[in-house]
Short mmCIF file of C-alpha atoms in Angstrom, two decimals:
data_model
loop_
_atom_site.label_atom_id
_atom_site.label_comp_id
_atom_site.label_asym_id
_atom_site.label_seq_id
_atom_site.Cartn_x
_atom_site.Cartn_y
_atom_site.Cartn_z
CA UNK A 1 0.00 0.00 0.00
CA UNK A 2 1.16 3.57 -0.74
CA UNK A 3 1.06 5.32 2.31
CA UNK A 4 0.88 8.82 1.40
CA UNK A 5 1.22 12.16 3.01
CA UNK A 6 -2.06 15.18 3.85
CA UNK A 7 -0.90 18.62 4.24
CA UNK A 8 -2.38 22.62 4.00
CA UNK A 9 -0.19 25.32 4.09
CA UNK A 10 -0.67 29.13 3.65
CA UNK A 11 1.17 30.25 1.15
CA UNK A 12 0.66 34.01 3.29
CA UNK A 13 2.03 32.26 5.87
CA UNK A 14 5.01 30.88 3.71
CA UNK A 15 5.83 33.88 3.17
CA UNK A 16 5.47 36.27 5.70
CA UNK A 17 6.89 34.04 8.91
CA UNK A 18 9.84 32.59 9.71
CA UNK A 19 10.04 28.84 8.99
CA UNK A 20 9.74 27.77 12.92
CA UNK A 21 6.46 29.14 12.26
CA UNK A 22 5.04 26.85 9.49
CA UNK A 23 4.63 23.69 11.42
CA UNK A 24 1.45 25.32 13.66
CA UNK A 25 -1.90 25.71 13.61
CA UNK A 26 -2.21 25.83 9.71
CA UNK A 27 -0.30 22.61 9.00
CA UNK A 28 -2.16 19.58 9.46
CA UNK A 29 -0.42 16.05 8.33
CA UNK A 30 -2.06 12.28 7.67
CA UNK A 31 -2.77 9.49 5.26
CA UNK A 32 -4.71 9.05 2.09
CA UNK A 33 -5.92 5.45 3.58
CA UNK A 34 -9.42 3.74 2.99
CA UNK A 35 -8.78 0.92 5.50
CA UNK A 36 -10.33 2.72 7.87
CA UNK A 37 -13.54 2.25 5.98
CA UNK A 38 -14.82 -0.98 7.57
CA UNK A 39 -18.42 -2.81 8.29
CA UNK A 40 -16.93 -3.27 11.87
CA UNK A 41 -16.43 -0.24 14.07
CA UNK A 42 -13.87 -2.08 15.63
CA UNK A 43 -11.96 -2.70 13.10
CA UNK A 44 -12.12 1.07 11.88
CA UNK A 45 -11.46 2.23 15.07
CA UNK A 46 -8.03 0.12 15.01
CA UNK A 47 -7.20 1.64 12.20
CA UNK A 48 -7.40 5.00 13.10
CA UNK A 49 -5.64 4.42 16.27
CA UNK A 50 -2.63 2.97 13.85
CA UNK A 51 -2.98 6.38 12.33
CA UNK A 52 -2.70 8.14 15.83
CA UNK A 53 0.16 6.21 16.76
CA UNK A 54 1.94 6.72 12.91
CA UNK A 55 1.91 10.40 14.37
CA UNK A 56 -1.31 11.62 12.29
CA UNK A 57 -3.44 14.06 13.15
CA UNK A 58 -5.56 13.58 9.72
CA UNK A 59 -6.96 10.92 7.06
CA UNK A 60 -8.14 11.13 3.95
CA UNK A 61 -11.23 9.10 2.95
CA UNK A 62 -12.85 8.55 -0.32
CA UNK A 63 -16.55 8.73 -0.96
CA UNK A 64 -17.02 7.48 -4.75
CA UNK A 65 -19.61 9.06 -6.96
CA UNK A 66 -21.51 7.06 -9.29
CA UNK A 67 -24.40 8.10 -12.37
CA UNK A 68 -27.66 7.82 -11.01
CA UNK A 69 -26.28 8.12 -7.33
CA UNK A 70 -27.43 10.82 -5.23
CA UNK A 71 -26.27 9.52 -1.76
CA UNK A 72 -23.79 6.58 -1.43
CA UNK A 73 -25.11 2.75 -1.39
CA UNK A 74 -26.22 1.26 2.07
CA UNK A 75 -22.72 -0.83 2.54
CA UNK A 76 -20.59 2.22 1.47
CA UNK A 77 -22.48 4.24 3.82
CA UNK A 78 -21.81 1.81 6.94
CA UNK A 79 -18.02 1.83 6.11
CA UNK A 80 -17.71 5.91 5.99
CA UNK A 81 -19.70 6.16 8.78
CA UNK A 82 -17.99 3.84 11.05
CA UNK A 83 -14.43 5.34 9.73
CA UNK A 84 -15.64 8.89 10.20
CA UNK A 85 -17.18 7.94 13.79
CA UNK A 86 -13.81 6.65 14.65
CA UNK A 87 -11.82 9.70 13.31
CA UNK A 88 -13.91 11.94 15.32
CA UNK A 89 -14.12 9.77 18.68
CA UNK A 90 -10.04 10.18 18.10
CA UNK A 91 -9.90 13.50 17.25
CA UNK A 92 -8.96 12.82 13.73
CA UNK A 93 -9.26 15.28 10.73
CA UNK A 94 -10.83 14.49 8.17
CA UNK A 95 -10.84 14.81 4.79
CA UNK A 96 -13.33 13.67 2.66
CA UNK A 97 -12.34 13.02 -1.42
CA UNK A 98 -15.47 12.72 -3.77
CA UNK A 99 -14.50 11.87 -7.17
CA UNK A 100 -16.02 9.56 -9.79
CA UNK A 101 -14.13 5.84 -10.54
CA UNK A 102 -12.58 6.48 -13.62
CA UNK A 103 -13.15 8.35 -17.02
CA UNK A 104 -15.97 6.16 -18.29
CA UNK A 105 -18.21 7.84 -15.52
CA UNK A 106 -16.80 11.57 -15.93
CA UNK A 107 -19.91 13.85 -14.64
CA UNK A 108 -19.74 16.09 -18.16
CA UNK A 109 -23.41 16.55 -18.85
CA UNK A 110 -25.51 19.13 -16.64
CA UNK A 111 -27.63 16.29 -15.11
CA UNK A 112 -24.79 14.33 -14.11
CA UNK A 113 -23.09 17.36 -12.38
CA UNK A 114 -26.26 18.01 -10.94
CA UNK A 115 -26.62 14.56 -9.37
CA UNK A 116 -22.35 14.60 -8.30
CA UNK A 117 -22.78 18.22 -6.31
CA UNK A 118 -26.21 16.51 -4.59
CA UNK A 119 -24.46 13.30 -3.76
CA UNK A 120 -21.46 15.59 -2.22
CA UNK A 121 -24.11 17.92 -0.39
CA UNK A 122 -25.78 15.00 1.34
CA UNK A 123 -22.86 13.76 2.28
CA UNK A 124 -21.58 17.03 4.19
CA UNK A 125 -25.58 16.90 5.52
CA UNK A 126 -25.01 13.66 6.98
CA UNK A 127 -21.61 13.89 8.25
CA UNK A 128 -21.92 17.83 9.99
CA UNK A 129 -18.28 17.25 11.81
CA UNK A 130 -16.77 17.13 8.06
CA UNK A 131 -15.89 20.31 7.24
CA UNK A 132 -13.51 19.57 4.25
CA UNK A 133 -14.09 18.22 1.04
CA UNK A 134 -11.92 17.42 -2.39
CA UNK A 135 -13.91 17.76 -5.30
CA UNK A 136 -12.55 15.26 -7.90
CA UNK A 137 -9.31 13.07 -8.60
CA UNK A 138 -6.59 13.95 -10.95
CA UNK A 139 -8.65 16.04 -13.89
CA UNK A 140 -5.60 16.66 -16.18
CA UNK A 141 -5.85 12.49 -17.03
CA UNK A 142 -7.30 10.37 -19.11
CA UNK A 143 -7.80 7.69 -16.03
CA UNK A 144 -10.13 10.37 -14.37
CA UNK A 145 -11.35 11.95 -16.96
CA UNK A 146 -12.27 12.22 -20.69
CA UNK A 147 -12.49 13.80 -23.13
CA UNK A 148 -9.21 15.89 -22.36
CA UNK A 149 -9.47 17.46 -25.79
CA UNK A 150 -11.84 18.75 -28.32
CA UNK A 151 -11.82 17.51 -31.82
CA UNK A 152 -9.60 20.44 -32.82
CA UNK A 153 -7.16 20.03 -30.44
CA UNK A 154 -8.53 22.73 -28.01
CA UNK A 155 -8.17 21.87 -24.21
CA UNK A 156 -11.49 20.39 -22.78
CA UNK A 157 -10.95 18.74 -19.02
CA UNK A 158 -10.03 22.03 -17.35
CA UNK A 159 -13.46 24.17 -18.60
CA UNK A 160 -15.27 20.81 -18.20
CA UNK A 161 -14.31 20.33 -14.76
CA UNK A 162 -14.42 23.73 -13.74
CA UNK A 163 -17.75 23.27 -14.34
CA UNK A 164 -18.32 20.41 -12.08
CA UNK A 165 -16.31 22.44 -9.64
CA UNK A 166 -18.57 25.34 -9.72
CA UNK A 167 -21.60 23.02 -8.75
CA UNK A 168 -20.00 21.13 -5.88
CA UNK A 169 -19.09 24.20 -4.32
CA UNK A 170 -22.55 26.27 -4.32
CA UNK A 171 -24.13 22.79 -3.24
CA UNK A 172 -21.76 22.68 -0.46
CA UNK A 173 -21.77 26.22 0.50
CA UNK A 174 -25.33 25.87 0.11
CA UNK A 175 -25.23 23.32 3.65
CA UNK A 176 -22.53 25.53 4.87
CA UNK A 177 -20.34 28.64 4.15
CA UNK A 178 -17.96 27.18 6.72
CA UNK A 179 -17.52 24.14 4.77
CA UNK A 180 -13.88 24.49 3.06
CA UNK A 181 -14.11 23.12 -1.13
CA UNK A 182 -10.76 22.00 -2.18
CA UNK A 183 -10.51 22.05 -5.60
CA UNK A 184 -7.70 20.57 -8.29
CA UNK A 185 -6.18 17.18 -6.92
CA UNK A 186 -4.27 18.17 -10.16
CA UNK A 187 -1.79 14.88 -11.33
CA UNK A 188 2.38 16.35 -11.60
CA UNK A 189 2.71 15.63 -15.40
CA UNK A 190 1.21 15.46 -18.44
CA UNK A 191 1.68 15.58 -22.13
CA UNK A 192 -0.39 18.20 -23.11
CA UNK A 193 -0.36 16.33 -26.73
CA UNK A 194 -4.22 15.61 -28.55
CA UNK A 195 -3.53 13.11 -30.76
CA UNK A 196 -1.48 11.02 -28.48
CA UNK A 197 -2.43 7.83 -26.94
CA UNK A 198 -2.76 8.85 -23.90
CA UNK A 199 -3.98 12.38 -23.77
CA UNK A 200 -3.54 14.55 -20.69
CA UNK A 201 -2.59 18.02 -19.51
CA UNK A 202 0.50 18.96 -17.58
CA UNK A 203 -0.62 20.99 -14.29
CA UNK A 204 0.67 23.93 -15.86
CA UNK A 205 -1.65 24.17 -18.55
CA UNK A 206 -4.41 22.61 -16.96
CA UNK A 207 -4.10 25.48 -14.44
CA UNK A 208 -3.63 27.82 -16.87
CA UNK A 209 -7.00 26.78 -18.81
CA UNK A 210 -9.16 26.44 -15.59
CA UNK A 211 -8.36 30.04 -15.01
CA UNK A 212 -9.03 30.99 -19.02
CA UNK A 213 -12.47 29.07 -18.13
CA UNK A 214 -13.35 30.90 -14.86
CA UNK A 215 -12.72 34.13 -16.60
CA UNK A 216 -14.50 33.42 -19.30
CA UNK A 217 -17.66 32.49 -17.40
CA UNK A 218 -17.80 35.76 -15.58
CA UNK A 219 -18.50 33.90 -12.38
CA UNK A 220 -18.70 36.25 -9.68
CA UNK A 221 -17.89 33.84 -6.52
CA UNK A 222 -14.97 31.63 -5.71
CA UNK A 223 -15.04 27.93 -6.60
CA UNK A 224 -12.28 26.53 -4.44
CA UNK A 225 -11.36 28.04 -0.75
CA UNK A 226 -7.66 25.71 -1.25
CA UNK A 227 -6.30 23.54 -4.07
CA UNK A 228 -4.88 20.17 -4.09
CA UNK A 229 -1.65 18.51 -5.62
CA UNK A 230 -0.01 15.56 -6.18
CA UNK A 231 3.45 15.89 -6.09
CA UNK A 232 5.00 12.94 -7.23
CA UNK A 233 8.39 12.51 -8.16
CA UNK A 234 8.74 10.58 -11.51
CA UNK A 235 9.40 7.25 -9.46
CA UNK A 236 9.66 6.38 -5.92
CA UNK A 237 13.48 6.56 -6.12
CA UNK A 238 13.87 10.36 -6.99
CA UNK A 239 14.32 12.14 -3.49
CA UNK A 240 11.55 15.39 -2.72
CA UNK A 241 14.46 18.17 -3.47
CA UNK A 242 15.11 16.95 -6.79
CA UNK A 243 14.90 19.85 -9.09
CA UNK A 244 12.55 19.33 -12.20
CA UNK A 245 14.44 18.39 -15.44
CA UNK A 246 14.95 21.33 -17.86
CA UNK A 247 12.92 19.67 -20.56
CA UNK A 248 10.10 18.33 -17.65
CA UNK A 249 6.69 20.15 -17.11
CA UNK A 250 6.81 17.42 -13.58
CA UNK A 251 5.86 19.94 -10.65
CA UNK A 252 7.34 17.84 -7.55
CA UNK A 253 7.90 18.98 -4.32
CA UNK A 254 10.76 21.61 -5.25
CA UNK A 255 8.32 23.24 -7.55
CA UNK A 256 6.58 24.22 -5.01
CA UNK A 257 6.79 28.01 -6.22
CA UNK A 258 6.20 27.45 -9.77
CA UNK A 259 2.52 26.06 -8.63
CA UNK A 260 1.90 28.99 -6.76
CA UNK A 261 3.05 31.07 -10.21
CA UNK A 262 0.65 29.03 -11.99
CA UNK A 263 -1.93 29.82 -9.97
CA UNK A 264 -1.47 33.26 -9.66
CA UNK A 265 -1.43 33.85 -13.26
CA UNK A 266 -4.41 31.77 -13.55
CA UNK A 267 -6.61 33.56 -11.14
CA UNK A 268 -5.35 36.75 -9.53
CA UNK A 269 -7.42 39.62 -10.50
CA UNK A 270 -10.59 37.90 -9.82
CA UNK A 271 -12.95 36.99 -7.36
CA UNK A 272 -11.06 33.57 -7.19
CA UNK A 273 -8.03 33.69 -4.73
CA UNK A 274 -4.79 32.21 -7.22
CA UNK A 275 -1.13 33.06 -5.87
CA UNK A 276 -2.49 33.04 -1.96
CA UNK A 277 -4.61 30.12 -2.23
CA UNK A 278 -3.89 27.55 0.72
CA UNK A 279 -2.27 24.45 -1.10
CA UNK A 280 -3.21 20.81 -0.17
CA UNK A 281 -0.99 17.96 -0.99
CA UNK A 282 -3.58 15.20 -0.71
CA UNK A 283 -1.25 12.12 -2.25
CA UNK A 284 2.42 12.34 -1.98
CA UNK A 285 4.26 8.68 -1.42
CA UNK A 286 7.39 6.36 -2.53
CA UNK A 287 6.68 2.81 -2.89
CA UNK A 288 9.16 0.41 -0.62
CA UNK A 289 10.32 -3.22 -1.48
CA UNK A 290 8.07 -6.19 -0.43
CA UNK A 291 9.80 -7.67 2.70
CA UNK A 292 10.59 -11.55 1.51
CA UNK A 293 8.46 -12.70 4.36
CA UNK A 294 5.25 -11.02 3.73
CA UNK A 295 5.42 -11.53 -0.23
CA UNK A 296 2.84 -14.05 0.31
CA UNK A 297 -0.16 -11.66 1.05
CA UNK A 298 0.78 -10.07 -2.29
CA UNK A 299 -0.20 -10.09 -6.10
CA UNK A 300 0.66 -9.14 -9.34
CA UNK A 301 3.80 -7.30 -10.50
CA UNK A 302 5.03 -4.29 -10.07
CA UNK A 303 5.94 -2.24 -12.94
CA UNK A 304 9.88 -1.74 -13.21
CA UNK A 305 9.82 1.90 -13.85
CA UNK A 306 8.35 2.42 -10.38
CA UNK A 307 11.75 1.43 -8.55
CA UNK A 308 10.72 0.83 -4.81
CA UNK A 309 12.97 1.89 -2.04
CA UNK A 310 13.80 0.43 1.32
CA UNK A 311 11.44 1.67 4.16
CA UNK A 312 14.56 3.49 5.42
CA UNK A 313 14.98 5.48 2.38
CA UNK A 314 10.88 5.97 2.36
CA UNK A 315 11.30 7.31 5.94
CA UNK A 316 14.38 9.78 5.41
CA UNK A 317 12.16 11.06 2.04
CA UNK A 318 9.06 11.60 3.95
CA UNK A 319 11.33 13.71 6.65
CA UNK A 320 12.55 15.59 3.94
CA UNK A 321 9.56 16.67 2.01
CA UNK A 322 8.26 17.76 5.49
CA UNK A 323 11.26 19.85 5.73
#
């Protein structure tokens, strides 16, 4: 399992205190991990007491949309409810992710919008101790979502999802202004090529069209109160300081300022915050090697390219991109 890293941090606050400062209030710090989401209270409560004693204040649990679906299914309702009653009998944060499975069931017509923002608005109804949401999973690829292009080569995802966006967050506001909308969950790399197998933005340009859209709607409210990245390295081996490659649109970790530039240019000037927006890195991991004596409770193969690392290395990375 990829045990991967939750944190928010004010860019304002990046900038204006001292770095002794960072790691307060404003910082929070846990795992993108579903195994809390169990038929057993028990059970979920062990989890989340693993999570407590990994040093988390925070988890990240998914609540997946489906067409037709205005409210999740009676077993997936049981499981969030016993992880979230867990969470909050620990004192855990959390986050909740709604996205759709993959790109077959991308939300692009109004109805389905319509039913994804209700099924996201009942959910912060029935879950009032909630209070943040992610709208979405990885826009700027083909896995999440399609089409990514328009028959002439035009962008499509960003103004597409934008849209879905802009419904989530009036339903949600609509059960609370205090609720916080995270928008993005924007993927580190892309190809930004139409006519490629495998067509997807880099964040730079997807970031760069979502803004184009908002501007062009003339939308007079927000749609995101933070915005959410995933900054991978290109495998599990490259450490978090590793500046990008000069011929790489990867944003990683070290990038860290050209995603704020990107959003800036996207959105400042509007009613949309850009350059200050808090930023939310909702999935950040490096794989480790299988231990020889628990390769029994695994399957498949893991792709070469992804080059695992020792849980030492894992554990010195994960210091370091907290640094």
């Amino acid at each position: 399992m990829r045990r991967l890293l939750l944190w928010t941090l004010l860019v304002t606050a990046a900038l204006a205190l001292a770095p002794a400062a960072l790691a307060g209030d404003e910082m929070y710090i846990g795992a993108a991990e579903d195994s809390a989401k169990s038929t057993d209270l028990v059970e979920a409560t062990a989890k989340i007491d693993l999570a407590l004693l990994a040093g988390y204040d925070a988890v990240r649990l998914t609540a997946i949309w489906a067409p037709g679906r205005t409210e999740p299914e009676a077993e997936d309702l049981v499981k969030l409810e016993n992880a979230i009653g867990a969470a909050q009998l620990r004192g855990v944060r959390v986050v909740l992710s709604v996205y759709h499975r993959n790109s077959r069931t991308t939300p692009t017509t109004p109805e389905a919008r319509a039913e994804f923002a209700a099924f996201a608005a009942w959910l912060a109804r029935r879950f009032p101790h909630v209070t943040d949401f992610l709208v979405g999973n990885e826009p700027n690829l083909n896995g999440f979502w399609m089409p990514q292009f328009n028959p002439d080569g035009t962008s499509a995802s960003p103004a597409a999802y934008l849209e879905l966006l802009t419904a989530t967050y009036d339903a949600l506001k609509g059960v609370s202004p205090d609720l916080t909308v995270i928008g993005g969950s924007v993927s580190p790399r892309g190809a930004n090529n139409p006519t490629g197998a495998r067509q997807t933005h880099s964040p730079a340009r997807f970031i760069s069209e979502l803004g184009r859209a908002y501007r062009a709607s003339g939308r007079r409210r927000p749609v995101m109160d933070e915005f959410s990245f995933h900054p991978y390295g290109e495998n599990s081996s490259v450490p978090p300081e590793l500046p990008r490659h000069p011929r790489s649109n990867t944003i990683g970790l070290s990038g860290y300022w050209r995603l704020v530039s990107a959003l800036g240019r996207a959105f400042d000037g509007t009613r949309q915050p850009g350059a200050d927006l808090p930023i939310v890195y909702d999935e950040y991991g490096h794989d480790t090697r299988i231990p020889p004596e628990k390769a029994s409770l695994y399957a498949g193969r893991e792709h070469a390219t992804t080059r695992p690392v020792s849980e030492a290395v894992q554990g010195d990375y994960y210091r370091r991109a907290l640094a």
